PDB file of C-alpha atoms in Angstrom:
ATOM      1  CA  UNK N  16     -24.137   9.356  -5.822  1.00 50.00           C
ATOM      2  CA  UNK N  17     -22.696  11.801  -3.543  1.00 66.00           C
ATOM      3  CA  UNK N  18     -22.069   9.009  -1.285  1.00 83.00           C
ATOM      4  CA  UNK N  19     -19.851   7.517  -3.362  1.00 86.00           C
ATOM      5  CA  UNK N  20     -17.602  10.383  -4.366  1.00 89.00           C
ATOM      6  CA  UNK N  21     -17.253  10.774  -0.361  1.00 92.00           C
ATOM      7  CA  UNK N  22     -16.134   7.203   0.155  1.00 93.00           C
ATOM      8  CA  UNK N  23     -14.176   7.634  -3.324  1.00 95.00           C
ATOM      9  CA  UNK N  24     -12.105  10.167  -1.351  1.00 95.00           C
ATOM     10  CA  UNK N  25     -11.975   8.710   2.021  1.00 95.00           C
ATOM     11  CA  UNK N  26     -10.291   5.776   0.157  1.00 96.00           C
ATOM     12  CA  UNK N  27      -7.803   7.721  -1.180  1.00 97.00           C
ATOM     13  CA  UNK N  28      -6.982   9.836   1.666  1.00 97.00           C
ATOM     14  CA  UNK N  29      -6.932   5.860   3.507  1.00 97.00           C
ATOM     15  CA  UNK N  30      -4.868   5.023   1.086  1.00 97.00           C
ATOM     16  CA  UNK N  31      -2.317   8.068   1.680  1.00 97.00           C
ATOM     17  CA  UNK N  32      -2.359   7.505   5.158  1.00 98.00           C
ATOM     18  CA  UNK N  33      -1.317   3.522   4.325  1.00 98.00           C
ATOM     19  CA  UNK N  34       1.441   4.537   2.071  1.00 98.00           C
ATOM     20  CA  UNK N  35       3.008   6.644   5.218  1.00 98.00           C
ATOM     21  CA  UNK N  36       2.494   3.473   7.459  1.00 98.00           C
ATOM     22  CA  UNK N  37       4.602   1.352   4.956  1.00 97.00           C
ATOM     23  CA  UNK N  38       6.955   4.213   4.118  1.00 97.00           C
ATOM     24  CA  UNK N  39       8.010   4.762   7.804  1.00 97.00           C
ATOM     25  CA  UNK N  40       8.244   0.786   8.207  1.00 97.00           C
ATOM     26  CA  UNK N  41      10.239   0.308   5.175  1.00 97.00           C
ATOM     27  CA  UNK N  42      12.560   3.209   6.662  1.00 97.00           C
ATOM     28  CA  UNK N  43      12.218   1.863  10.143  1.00 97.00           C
ATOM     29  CA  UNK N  44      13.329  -1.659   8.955  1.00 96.00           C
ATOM     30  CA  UNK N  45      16.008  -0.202   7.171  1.00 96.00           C
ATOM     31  CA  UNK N  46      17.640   1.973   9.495  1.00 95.00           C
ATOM     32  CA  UNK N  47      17.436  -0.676  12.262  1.00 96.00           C
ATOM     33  CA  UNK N  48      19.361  -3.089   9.914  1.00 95.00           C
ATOM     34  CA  UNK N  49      16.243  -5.640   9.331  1.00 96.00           C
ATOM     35  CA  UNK N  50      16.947  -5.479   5.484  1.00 95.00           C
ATOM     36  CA  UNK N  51      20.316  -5.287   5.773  1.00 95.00           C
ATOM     37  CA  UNK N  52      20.485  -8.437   7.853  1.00 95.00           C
ATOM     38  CA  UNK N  53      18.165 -10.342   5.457  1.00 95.00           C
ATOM     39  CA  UNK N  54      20.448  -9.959   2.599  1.00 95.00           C
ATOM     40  CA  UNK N  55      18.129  -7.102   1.290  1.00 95.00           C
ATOM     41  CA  UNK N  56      19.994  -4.273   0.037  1.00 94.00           C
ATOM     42  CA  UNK N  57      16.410  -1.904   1.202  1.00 92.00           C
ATOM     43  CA  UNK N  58      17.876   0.843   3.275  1.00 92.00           C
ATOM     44  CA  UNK N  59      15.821   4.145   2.103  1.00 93.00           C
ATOM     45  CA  UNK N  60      16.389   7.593   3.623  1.00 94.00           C
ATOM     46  CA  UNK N  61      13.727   9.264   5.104  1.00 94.00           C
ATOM     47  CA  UNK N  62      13.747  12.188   2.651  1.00 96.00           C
ATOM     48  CA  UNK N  63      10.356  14.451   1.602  1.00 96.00           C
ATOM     49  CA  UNK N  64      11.596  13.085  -2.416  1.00 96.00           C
ATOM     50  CA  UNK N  65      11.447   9.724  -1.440  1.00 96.00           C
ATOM     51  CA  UNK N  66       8.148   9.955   0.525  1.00 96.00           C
ATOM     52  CA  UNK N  67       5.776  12.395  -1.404  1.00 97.00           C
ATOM     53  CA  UNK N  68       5.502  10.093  -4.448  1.00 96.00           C
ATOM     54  CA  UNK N  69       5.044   6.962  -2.325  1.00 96.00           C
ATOM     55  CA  UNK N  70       1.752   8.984  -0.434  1.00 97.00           C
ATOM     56  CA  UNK N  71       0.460   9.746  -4.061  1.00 97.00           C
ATOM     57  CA  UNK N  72       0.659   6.423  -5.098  1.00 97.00           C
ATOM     58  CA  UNK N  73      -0.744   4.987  -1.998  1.00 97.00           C
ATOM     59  CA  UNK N  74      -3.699   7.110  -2.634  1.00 96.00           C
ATOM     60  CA  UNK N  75      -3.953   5.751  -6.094  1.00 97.00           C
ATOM     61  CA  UNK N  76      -3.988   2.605  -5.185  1.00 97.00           C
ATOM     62  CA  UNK N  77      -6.685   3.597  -2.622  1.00 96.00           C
ATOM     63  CA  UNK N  78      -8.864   4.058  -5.429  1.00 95.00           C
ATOM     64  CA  UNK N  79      -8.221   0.597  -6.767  1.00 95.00           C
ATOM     65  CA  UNK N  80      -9.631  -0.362  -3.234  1.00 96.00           C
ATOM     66  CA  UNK N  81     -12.586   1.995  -3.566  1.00 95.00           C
ATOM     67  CA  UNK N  82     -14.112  -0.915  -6.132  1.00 94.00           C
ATOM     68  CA  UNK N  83     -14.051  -3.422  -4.118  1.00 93.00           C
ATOM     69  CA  UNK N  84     -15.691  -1.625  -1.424  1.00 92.00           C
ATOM     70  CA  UNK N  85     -17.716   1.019  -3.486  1.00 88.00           C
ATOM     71  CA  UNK N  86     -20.869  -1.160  -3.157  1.00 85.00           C
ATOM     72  CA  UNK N  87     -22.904  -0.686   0.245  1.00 79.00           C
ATOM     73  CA  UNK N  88     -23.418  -4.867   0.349  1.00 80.00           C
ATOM     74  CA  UNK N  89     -19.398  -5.438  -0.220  1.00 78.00           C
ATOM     75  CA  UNK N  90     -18.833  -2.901   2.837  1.00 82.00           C
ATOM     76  CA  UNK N  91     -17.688  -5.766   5.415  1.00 86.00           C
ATOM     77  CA  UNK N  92     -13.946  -7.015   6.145  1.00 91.00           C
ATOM     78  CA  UNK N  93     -12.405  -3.996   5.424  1.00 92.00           C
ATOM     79  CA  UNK N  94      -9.187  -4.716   6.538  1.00 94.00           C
ATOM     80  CA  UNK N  95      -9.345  -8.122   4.973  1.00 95.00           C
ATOM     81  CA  UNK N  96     -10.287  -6.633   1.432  1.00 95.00           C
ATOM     82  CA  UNK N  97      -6.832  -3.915   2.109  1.00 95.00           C
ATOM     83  CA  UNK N  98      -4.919  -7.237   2.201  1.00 96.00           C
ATOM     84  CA  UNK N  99      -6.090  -8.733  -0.858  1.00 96.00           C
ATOM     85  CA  UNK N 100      -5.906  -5.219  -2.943  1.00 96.00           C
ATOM     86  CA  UNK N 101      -1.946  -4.915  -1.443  1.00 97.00           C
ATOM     87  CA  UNK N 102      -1.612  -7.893  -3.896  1.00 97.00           C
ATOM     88  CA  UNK N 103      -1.734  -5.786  -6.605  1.00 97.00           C
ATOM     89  CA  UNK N 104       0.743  -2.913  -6.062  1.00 97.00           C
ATOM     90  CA  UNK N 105       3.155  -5.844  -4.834  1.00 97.00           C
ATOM     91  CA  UNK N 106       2.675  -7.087  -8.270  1.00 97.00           C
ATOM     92  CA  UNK N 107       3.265  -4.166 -10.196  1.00 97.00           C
ATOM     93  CA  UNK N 108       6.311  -3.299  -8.310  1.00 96.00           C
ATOM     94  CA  UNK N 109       7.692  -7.259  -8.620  1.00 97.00           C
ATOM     95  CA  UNK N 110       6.942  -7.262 -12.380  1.00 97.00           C
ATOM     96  CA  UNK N 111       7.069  -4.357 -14.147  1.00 97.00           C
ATOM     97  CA  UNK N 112       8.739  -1.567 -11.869  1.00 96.00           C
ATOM     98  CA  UNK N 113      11.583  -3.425 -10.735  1.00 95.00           C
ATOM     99  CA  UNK N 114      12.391  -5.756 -14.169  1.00 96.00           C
ATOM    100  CA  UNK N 115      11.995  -2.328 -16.704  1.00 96.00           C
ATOM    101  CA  UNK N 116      12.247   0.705 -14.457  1.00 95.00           C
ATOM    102  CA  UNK N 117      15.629  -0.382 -12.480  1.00 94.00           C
ATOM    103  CA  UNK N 118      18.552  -2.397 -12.762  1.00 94.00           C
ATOM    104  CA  UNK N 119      17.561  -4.689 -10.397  1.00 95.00           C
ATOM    105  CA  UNK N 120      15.361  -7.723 -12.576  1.00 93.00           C
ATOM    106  CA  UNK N 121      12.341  -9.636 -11.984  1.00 93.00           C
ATOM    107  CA  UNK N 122      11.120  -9.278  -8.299  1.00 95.00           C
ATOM    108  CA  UNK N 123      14.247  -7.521  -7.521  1.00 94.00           C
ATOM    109  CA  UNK N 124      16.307 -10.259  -6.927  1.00 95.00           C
ATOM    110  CA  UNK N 125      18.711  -8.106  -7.674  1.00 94.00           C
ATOM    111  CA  UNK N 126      18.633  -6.865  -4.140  1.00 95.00           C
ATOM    112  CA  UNK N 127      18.640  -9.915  -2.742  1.00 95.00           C
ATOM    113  CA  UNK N 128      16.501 -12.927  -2.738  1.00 96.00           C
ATOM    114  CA  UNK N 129      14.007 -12.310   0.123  1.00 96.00           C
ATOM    115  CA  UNK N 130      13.207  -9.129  -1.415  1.00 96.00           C
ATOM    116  CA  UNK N 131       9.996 -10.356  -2.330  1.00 97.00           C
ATOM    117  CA  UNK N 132       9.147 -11.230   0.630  1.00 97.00           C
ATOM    118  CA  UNK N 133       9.689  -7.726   2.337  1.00 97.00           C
ATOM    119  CA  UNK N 134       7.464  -5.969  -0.746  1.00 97.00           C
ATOM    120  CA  UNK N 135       4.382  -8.375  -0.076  1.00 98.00           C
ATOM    121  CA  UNK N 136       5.206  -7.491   3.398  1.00 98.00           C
ATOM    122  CA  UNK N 137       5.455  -3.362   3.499  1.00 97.00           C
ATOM    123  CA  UNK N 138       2.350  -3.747   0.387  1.00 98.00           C
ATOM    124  CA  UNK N 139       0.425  -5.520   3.440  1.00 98.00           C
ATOM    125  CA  UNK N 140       1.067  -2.982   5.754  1.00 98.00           C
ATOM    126  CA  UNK N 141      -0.368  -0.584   3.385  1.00 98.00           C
ATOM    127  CA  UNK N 142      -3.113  -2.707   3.189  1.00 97.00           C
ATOM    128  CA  UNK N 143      -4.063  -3.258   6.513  1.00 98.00           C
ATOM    129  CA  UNK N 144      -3.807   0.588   7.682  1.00 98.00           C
ATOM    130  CA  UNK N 145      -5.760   1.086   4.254  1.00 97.00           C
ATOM    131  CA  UNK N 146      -8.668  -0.895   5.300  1.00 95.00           C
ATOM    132  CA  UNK N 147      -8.111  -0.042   9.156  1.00 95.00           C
ATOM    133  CA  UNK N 148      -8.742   4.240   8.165  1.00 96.00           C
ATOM    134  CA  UNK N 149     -10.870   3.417   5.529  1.00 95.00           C
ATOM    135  CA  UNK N 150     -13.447   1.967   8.134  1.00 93.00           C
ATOM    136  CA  UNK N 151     -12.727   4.049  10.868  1.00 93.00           C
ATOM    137  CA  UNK N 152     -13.383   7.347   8.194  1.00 93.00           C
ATOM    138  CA  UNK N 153     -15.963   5.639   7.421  1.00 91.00           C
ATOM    139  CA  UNK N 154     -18.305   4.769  10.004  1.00 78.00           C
ATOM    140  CA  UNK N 155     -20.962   2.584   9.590  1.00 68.00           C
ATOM    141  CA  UNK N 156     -23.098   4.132   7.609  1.00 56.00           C
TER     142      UNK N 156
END
């Protein structure tokens, strides 16, 4: 059991680390205008109230990927597994944060239209850096 509550944290602290690789690329893209030039009105400011709650919930959501992998047989395609979880928190945001938590509707078309497209995206990089600590934290073992 103890070997669990180590990989219990190791996915959370994976899943920090993820939410900081999507925060600075949702930044990144905004400052150099990607958003902006997509018709998404995304342009966040790289400000320790805007980032602490987005590491938090990464590392919540780093516990959602802690079941998939929680089993030593299911401990393979780690990064793969990252990409499917990002599904979720993409979901959440797309249809319930956005739709009763902001003015902005159902998938946040209220930002523009491709604004789905650039949460599945910044939920993937989460993902993949999830998976991508998770294992290297990890090991093998």
């Amino acid at each position: 059991m103890q070997r669990k509550g180590a990989l219990f944290a190791v996915c959370f602290f994976a899943g920090l680390l993820g939410a900081l690789a999507n925060s600075l690329a949702a930044w990144l893209a905004g400052s150099w205008g990607l958003t902006t030039t997509a018709g998404v009105a995304m342009t966040p400011e790289l400000t320790k109230t805007w980032l602490y709650p987005r590491l938090v919930w990464g590392g919540v959501w780093g516990l959602a990927y802690f079941f998939v992998v929680a089993s030593p047989r299911h401990r393979r395609r780690w990064v793969r597994k990252g990409l499917w979880i990002s599904l979720l928190p993409s979901a959440v945001q797309l249809y319930y944060v956005f739709p009763y938590h902001t003015p902005f509707g159902t998938l946040g078309l209220g930002l523009g239209a491709l604004t789905p497209l650039f949460v599945l995206m910044f939920n993937g990089i989460w993902g993949f850096f999830t998976g991508l600590f998770t294992r290297m934290m990890w090991g093998r073992g």
